[in-house]
Short mmCIF file of C-alpha atoms and ligand atoms in Angstrom, two decimals:
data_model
loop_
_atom_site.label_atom_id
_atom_site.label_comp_id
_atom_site.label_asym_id
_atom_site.label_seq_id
_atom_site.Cartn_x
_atom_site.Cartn_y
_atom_site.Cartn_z
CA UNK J 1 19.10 109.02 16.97
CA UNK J 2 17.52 109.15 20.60
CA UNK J 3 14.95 106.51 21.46
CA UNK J 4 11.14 107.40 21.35
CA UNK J 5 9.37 107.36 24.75
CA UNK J 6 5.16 107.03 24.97
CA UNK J 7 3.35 107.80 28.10
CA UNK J 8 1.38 105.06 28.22
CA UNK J 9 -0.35 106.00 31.87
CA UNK J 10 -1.91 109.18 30.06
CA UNK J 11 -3.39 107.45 27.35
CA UNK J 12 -7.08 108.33 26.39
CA UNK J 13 -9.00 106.41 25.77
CA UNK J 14 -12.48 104.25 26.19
CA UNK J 15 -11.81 101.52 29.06
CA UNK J 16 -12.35 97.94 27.83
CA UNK J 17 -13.73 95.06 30.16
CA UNK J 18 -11.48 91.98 31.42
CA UNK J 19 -13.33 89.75 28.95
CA UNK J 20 -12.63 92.45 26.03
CA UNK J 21 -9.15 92.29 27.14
CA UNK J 22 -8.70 88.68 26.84
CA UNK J 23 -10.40 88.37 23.44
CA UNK J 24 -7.72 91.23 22.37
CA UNK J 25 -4.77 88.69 23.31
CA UNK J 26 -5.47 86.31 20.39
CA UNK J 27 -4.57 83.18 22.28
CA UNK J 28 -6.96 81.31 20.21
CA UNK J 29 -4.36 80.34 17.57
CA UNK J 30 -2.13 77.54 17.49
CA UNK J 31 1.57 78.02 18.95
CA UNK J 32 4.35 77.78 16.55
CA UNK J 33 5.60 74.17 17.73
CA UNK J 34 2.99 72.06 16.52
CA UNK J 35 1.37 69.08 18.96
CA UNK J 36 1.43 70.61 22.13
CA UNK J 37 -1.13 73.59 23.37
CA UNK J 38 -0.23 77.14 23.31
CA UNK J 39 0.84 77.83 26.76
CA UNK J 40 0.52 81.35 28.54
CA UNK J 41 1.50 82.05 31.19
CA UNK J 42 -0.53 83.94 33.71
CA UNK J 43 1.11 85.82 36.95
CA UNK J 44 1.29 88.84 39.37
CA UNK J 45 4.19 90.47 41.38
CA UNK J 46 4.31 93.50 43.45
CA UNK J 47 6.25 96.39 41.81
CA UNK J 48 9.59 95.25 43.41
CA UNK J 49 9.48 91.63 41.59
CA UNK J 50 7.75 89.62 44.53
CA UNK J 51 5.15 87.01 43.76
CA UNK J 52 3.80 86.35 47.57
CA UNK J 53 2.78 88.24 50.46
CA UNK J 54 2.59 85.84 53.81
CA UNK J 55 3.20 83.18 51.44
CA UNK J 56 0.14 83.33 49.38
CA UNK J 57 -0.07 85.36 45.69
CA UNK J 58 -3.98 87.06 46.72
CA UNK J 59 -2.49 89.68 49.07
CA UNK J 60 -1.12 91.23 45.80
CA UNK J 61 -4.50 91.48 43.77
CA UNK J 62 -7.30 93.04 43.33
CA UNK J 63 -11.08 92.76 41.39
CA UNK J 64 -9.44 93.86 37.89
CA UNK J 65 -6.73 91.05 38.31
CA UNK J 66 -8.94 88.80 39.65
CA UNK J 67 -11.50 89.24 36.92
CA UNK J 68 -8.52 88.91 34.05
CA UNK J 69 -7.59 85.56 35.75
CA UNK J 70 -11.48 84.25 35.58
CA UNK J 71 -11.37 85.94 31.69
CA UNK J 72 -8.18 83.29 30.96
CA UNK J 73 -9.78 80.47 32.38
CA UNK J 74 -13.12 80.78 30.74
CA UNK J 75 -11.31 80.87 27.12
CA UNK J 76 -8.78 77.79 28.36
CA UNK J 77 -9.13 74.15 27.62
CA UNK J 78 -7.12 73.53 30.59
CA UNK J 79 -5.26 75.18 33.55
CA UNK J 80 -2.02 73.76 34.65
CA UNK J 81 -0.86 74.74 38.70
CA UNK J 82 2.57 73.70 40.74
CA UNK J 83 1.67 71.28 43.80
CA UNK J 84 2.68 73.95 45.71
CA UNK J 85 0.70 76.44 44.60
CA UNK J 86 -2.76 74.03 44.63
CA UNK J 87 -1.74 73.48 48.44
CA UNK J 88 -1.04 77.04 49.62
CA UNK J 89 -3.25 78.61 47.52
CA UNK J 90 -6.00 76.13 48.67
CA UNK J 91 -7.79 75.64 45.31
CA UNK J 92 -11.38 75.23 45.32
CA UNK J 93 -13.84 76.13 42.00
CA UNK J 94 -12.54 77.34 38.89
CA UNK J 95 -15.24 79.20 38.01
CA UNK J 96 -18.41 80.83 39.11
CA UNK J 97 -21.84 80.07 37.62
CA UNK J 98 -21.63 82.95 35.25
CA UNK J 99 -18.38 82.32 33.69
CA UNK J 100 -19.46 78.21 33.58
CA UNK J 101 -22.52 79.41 31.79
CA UNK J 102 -21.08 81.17 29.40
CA UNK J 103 -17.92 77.77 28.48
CA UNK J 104 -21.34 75.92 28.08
CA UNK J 105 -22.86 78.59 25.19
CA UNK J 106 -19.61 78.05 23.79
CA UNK J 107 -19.70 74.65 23.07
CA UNK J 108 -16.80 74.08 25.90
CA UNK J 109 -17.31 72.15 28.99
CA UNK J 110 -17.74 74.19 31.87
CA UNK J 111 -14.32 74.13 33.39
CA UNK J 112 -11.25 74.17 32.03
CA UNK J 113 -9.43 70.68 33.18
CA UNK J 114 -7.12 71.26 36.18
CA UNK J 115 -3.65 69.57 35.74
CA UNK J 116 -0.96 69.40 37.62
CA UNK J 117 2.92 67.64 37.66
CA UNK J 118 3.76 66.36 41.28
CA UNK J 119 6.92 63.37 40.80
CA UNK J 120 5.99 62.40 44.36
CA UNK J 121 2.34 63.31 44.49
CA UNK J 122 2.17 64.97 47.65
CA UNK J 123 -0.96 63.49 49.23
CA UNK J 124 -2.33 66.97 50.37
CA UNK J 125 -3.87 67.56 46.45
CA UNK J 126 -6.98 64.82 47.25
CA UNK J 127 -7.52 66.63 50.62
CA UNK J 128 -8.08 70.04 48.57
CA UNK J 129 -12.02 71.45 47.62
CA UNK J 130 -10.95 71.33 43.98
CA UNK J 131 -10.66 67.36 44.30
CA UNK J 132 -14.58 67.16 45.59
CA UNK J 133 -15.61 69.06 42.71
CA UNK J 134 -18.53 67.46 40.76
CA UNK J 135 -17.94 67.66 37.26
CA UNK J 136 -14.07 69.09 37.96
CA UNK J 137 -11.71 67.03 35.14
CA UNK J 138 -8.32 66.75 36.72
CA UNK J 139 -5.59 65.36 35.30
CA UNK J 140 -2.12 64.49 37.20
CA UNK J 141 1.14 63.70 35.74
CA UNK J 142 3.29 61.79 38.71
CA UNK J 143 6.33 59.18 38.83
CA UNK J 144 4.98 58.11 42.12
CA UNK J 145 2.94 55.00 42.59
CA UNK J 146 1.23 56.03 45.58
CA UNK J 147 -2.93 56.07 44.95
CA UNK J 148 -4.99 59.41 45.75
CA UNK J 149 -8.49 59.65 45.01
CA UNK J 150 -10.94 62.13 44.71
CA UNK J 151 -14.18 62.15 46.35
CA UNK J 152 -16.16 64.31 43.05
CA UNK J 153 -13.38 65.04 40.73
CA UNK J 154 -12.81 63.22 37.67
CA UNK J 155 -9.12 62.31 38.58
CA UNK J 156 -6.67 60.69 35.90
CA UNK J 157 -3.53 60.12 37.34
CA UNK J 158 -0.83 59.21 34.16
CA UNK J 159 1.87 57.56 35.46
CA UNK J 160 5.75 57.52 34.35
CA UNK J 161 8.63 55.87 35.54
CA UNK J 162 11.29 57.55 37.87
CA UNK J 163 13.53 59.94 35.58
CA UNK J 164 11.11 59.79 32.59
CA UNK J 165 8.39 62.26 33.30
CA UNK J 166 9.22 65.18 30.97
CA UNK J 167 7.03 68.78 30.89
CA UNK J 168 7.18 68.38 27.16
CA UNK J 169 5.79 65.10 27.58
CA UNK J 170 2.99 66.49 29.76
CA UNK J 171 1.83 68.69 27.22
CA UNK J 172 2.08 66.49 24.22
CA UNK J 173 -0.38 64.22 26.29
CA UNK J 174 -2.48 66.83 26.72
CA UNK J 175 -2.70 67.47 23.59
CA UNK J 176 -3.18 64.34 22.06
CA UNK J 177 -5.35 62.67 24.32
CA UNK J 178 -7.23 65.69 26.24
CA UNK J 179 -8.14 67.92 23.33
CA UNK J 180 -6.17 71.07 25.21
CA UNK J 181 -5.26 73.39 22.62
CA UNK J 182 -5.19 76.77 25.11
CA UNK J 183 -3.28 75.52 28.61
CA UNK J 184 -3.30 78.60 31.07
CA UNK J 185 -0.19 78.11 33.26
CA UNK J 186 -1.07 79.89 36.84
CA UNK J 187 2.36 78.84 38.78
CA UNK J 188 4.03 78.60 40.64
CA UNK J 189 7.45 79.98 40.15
CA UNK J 190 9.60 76.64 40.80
CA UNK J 191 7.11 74.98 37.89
CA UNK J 192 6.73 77.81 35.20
CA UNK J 193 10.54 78.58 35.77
CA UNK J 194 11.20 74.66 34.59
CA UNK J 195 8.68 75.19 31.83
CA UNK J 196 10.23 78.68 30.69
CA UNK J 197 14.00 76.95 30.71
CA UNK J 198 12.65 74.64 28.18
CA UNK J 199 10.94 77.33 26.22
CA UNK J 200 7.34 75.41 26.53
CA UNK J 201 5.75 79.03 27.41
CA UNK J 202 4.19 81.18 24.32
CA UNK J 203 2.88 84.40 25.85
CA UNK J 204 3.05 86.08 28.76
CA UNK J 205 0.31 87.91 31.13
CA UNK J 206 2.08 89.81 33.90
CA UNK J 207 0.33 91.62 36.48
CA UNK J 208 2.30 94.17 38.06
CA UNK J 209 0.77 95.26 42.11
CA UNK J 210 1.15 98.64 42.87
CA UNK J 211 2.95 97.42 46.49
CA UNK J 212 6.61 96.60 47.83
CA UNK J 213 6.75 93.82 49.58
CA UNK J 214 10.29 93.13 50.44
CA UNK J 215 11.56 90.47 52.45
CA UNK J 216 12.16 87.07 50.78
CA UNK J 217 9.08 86.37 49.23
CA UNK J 218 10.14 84.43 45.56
CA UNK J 219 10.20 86.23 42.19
CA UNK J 220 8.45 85.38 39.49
CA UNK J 221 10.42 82.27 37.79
CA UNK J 222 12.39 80.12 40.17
CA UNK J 223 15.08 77.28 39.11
CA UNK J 224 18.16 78.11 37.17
CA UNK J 225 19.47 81.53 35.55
CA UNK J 226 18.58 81.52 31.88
CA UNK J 227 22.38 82.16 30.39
CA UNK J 228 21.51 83.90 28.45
CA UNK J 229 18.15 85.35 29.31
CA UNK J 230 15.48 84.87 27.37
CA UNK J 231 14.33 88.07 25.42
CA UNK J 232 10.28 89.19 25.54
CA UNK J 233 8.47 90.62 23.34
CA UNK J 234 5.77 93.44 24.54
CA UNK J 235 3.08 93.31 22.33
CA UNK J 236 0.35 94.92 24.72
CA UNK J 237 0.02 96.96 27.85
CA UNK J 238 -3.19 97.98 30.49
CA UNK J 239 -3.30 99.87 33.46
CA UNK J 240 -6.90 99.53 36.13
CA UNK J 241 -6.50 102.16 38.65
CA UNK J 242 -2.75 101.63 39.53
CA UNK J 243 -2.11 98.36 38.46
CA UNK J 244 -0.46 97.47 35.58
CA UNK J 245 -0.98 94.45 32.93
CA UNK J 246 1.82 93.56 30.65
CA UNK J 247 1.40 90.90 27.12
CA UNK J 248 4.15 89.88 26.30
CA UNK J 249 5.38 86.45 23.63
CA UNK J 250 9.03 84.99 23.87
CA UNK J 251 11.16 86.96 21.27
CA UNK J 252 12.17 84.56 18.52
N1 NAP H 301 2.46 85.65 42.11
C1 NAP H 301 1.87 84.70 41.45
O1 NAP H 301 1.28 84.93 40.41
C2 NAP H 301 1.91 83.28 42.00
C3 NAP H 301 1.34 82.25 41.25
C4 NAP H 301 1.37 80.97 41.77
C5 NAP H 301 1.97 80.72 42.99
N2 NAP H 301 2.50 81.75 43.69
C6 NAP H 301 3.14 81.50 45.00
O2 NAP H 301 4.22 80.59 44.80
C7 NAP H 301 4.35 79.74 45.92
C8 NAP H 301 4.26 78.28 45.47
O3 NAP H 301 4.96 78.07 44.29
P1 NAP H 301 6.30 77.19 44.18
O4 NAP H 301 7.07 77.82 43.10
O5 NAP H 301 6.89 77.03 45.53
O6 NAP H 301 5.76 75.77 43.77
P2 NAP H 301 4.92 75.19 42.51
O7 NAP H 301 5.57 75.66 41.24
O8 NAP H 301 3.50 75.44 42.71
O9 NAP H 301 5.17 73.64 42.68
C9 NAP H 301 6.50 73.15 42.65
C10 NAP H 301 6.47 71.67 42.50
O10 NAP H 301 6.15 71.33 41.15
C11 NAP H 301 6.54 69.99 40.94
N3 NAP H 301 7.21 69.76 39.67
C12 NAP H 301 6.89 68.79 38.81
N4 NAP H 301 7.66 68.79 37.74
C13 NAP H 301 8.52 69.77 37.90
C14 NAP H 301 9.60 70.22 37.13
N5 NAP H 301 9.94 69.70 35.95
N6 NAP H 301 10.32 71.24 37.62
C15 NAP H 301 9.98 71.80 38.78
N7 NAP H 301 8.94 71.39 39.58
C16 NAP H 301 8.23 70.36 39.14
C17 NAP H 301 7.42 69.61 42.13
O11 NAP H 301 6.55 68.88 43.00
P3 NAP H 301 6.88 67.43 43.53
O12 NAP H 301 7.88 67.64 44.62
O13 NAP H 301 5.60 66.87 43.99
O14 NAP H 301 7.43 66.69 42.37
C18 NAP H 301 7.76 70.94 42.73
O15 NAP H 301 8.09 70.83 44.09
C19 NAP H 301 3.24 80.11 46.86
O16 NAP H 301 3.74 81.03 47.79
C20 NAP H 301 2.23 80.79 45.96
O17 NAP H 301 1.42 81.71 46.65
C21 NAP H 301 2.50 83.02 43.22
#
């Protein structure tokens, strides 16, 4: 028997709004391993696999994908970002008023909590907008012993010793003593491909740029190869003018 094809591109059909699409993705319920938060991960490439352009991921979006992102973080408890990424990325608010307005008629404070795991704590993070934040949570997971502080952030630092902080870990503490239930994981590669490899990641948002980029810009998971790789699941599929926006779950 020969294998069915849909053209998905051609599909009619009424257009839904970023905020309709989130809703659609169900990440409300609990994940499947019980005590951590359901983690999805959220990320774009251009059409030949590359996650940066000059170094920085917003040369490959536009409104729709930027209005998805805002969608994710307004339904998460908590984002979780690479060093790396906070620094080049130069993270500042989460949210506008709009989107904060709207966490508050929910019952949910008003942004998500911003977390990140740096075992050295690069000192750059306090120097970034998102650390003089009033009203920002932030919470940082380090085996360093070096101090940063923020100058309007609520910063917890939790400290481990050298060789014992664990990304399962992380997220159990979360859990546990943070309330996060929904953690939106926005990068980078080198820190979602270590959360992947220990299959800590429930869903999947991909965002696929209508560009090539070329060059040697990373991919979307860095780290080891998974041997064997790890199969997905597509459970749903968007287009916005030429971009493309894949759901997909780990295959279990
Ligand atoms: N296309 C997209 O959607 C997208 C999204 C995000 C970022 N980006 C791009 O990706 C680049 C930055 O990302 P990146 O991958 O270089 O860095 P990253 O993932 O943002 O941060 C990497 C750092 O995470 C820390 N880390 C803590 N625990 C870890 C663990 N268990 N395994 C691995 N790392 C751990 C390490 O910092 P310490 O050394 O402090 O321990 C490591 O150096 C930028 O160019 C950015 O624009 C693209």
């Amino acid at each position: 028997m020969s294998e069915a094809f849909e053209n998905l591109a051609a599909a009619a059909g009424a257009g839904i709004d970023a905020g309709e699409l989130v809703g659609q993705l169900g990440l409300d319920a609990e994940p499947a391993e019980r005590g951590r938060p359901r983690v999805v991960a959220v990320m774009i490439a251009s059409a030949d696999g590359r996650a940066a352009v000059g170094g920085r991921a917003g040369g490959l979006g536009g409104p729709a994908d930027r209005e998805v992102l805002r969608e994710l973080r307004t339904s998460a408890d908590a984002i979780l970002v690479g060093p790396a990424t906070l620094i080049e990325e130069r993270y500042s608010t989460l949210l506008d008023a709009d989107h904060r307005e709207r966490r508050s008629a929910a019952g949910l404070p008003p942004e998500p909590i911003a977390v990140t795991v740096s075992r050295r704590l690069n000192p750059q993070l306090a120097q970034l907008e998102l650390f003089s934040q009033p009203g920002q949570r932030i919470v940082v997971y380090t085996e360093s012993n070096d101090v940063i502080e923020a100058s309007g952030a609520e910063l917890t630092i939790t400290r481990s010793k050298p060789g014992a902080l664990s990304l399962a870990g992380c997220l159990e503490d979360l859990y546990a003593n943070h309330g996060v239930r929904t953690l939106l994981s926005e990068g980078g590669p080198v820190l979602l491909g270590a959360l992947v490899s220990e299959l800590l990641v429930d869903d999947f948002i991909f965002t696929v740029s209508p560009m090539l980029v070329a060059g040697s810009a990373r991919t979307l998971l860095g780290g080891r190869a998974f041997e064997p790789p790890l199969g997905l699941e597509l459970r749903q599929l968007w287009r916005s003018d030429s971009f493309l926006f894949l759901h997909y779950t780990r295959r279990r």
